[in-house]
mmCIF file of C-alpha atoms in Angstrom:
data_model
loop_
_atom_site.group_PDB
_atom_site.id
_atom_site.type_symbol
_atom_site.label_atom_id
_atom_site.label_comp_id
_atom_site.label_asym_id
_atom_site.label_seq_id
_atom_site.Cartn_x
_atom_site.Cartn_y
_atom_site.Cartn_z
ATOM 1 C CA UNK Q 1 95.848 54.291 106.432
ATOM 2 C CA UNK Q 2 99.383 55.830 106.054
ATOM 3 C CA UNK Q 3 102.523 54.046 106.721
ATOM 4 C CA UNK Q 4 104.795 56.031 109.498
ATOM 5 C CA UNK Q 5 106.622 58.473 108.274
ATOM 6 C CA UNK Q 6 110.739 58.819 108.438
ATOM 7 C CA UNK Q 7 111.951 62.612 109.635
ATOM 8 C CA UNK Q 8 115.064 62.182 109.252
ATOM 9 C CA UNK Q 9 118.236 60.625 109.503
ATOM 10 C CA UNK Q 10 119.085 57.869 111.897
ATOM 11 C CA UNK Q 11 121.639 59.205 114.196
ATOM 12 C CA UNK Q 12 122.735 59.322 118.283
ATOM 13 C CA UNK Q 13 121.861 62.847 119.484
ATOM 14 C CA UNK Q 14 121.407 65.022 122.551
ATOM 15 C CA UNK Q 15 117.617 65.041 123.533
ATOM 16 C CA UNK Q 16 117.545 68.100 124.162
ATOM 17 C CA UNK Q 17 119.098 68.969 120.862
ATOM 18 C CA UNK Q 18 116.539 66.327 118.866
ATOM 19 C CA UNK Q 19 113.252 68.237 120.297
ATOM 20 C CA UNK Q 20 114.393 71.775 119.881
ATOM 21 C CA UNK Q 21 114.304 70.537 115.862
ATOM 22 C CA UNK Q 22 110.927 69.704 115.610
ATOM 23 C CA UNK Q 23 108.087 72.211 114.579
ATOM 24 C CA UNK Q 24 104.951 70.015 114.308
ATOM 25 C CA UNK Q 25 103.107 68.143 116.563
ATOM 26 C CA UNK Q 26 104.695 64.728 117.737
ATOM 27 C CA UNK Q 27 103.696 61.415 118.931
ATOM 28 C CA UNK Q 28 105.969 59.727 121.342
ATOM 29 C CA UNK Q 29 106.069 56.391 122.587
ATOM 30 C CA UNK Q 30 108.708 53.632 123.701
ATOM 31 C CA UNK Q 31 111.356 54.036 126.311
ATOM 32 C CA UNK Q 32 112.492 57.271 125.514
ATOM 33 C CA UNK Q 33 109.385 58.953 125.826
ATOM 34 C CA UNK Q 34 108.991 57.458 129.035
ATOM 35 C CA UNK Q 35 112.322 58.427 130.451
ATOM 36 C CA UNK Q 36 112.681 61.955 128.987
ATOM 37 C CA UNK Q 37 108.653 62.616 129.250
ATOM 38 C CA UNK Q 38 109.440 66.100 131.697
ATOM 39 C CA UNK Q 39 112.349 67.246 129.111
ATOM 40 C CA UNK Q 40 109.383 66.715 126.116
ATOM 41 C CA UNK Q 41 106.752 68.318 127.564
ATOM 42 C CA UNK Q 42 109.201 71.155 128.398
ATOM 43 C CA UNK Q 43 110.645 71.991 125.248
ATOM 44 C CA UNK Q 44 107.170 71.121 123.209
ATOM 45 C CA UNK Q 45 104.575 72.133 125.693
ATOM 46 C CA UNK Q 46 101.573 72.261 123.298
ATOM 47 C CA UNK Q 47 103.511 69.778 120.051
ATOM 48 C CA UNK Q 48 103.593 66.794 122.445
ATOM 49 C CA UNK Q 49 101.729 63.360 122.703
ATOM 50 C CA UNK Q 50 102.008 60.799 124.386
ATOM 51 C CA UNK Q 51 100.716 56.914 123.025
ATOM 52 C CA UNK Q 52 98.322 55.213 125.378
ATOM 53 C CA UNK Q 53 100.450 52.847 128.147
ATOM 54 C CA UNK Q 54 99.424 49.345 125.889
ATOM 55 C CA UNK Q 55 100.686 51.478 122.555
ATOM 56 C CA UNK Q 56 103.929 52.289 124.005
ATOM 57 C CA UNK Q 57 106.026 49.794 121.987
ATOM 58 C CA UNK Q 58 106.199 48.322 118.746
ATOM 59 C CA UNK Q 59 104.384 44.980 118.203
ATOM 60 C CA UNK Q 60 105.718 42.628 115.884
ATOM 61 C CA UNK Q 61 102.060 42.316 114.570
ATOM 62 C CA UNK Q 62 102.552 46.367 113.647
ATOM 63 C CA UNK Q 63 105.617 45.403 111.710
ATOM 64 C CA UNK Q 64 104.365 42.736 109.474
ATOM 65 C CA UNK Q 65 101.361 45.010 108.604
ATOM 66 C CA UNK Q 66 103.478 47.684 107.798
ATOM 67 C CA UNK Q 67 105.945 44.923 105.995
ATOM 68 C CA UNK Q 68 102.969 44.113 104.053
ATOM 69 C CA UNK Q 69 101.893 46.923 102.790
ATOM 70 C CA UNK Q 70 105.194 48.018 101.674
ATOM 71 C CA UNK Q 71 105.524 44.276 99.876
ATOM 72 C CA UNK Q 72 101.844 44.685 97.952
ATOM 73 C CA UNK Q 73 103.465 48.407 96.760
ATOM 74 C CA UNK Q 74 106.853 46.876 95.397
ATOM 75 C CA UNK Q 75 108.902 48.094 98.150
ATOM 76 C CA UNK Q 76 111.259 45.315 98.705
ATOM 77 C CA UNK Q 77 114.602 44.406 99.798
ATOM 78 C CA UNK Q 78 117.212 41.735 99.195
ATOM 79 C CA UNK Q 79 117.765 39.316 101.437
ATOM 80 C CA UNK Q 80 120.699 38.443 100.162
ATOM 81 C CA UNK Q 81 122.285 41.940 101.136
ATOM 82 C CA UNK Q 82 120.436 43.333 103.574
ATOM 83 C CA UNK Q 83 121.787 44.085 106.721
ATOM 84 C CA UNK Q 84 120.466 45.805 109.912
ATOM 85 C CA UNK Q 85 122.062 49.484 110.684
ATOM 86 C CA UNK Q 86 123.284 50.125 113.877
ATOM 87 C CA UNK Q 87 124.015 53.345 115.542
ATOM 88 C CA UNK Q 88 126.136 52.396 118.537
ATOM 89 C CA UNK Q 89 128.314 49.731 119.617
ATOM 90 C CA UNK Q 90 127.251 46.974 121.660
ATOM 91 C CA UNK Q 91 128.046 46.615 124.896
ATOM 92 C CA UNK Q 92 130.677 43.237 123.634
ATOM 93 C CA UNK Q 93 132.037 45.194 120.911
ATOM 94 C CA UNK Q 94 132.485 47.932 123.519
ATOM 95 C CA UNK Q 95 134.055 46.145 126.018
ATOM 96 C CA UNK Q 96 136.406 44.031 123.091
ATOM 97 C CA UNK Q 97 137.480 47.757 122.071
ATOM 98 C CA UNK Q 98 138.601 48.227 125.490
ATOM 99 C CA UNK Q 99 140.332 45.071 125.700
ATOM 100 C CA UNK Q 100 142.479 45.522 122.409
#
């Protein structure tokens, strides 16, 4: 079975904007499908799906499989230097920004 597949960059964008960029038929699932599920089905009337209500988020049991597989392939990272990326402030390093 394939591993999911990256689109394209990370990055904080306009719904709106994000759907009118996609051409082929799409899978959604999470929060934001949930929330945004009449803008979706607007914009990609007949490119839409939606997961199953007990598929709609990520299970940590997903991510180890998919950690897996990418381990058994030599797809590895360094522990030592790793470090998650982030795309917006939190709501304390908002608020600290504020406060400076």
């Amino acid at each position: 079975r394939p591993l999911p597949e990256k689109i394209g960059e990370e990055r904080v964008v306009e719904p709106e904007e994000y759907l009118k960029g996609l051409d082929e038929e799409v899978i959604f699932l999470g929060d934001g499908a949930r929330k945004y599920v009449r803008l979706i089905e607007e914009i990609l009337p007949d490119k839409s799906f939606f997961a199953s209500p007990h598929l709609q988020y990520i299970k940590a049991s997903a991510v180890a499989l998919i950690g897996m597989k990418k381990f058994s392939g030599g797809d590895t990272l360094d522990i030592m230097t790793f470090t998650p990326q982030y795309l917006r402030l939190s709501e304390a390093e908002k608020k600290f920004r504020v406060i400076r």
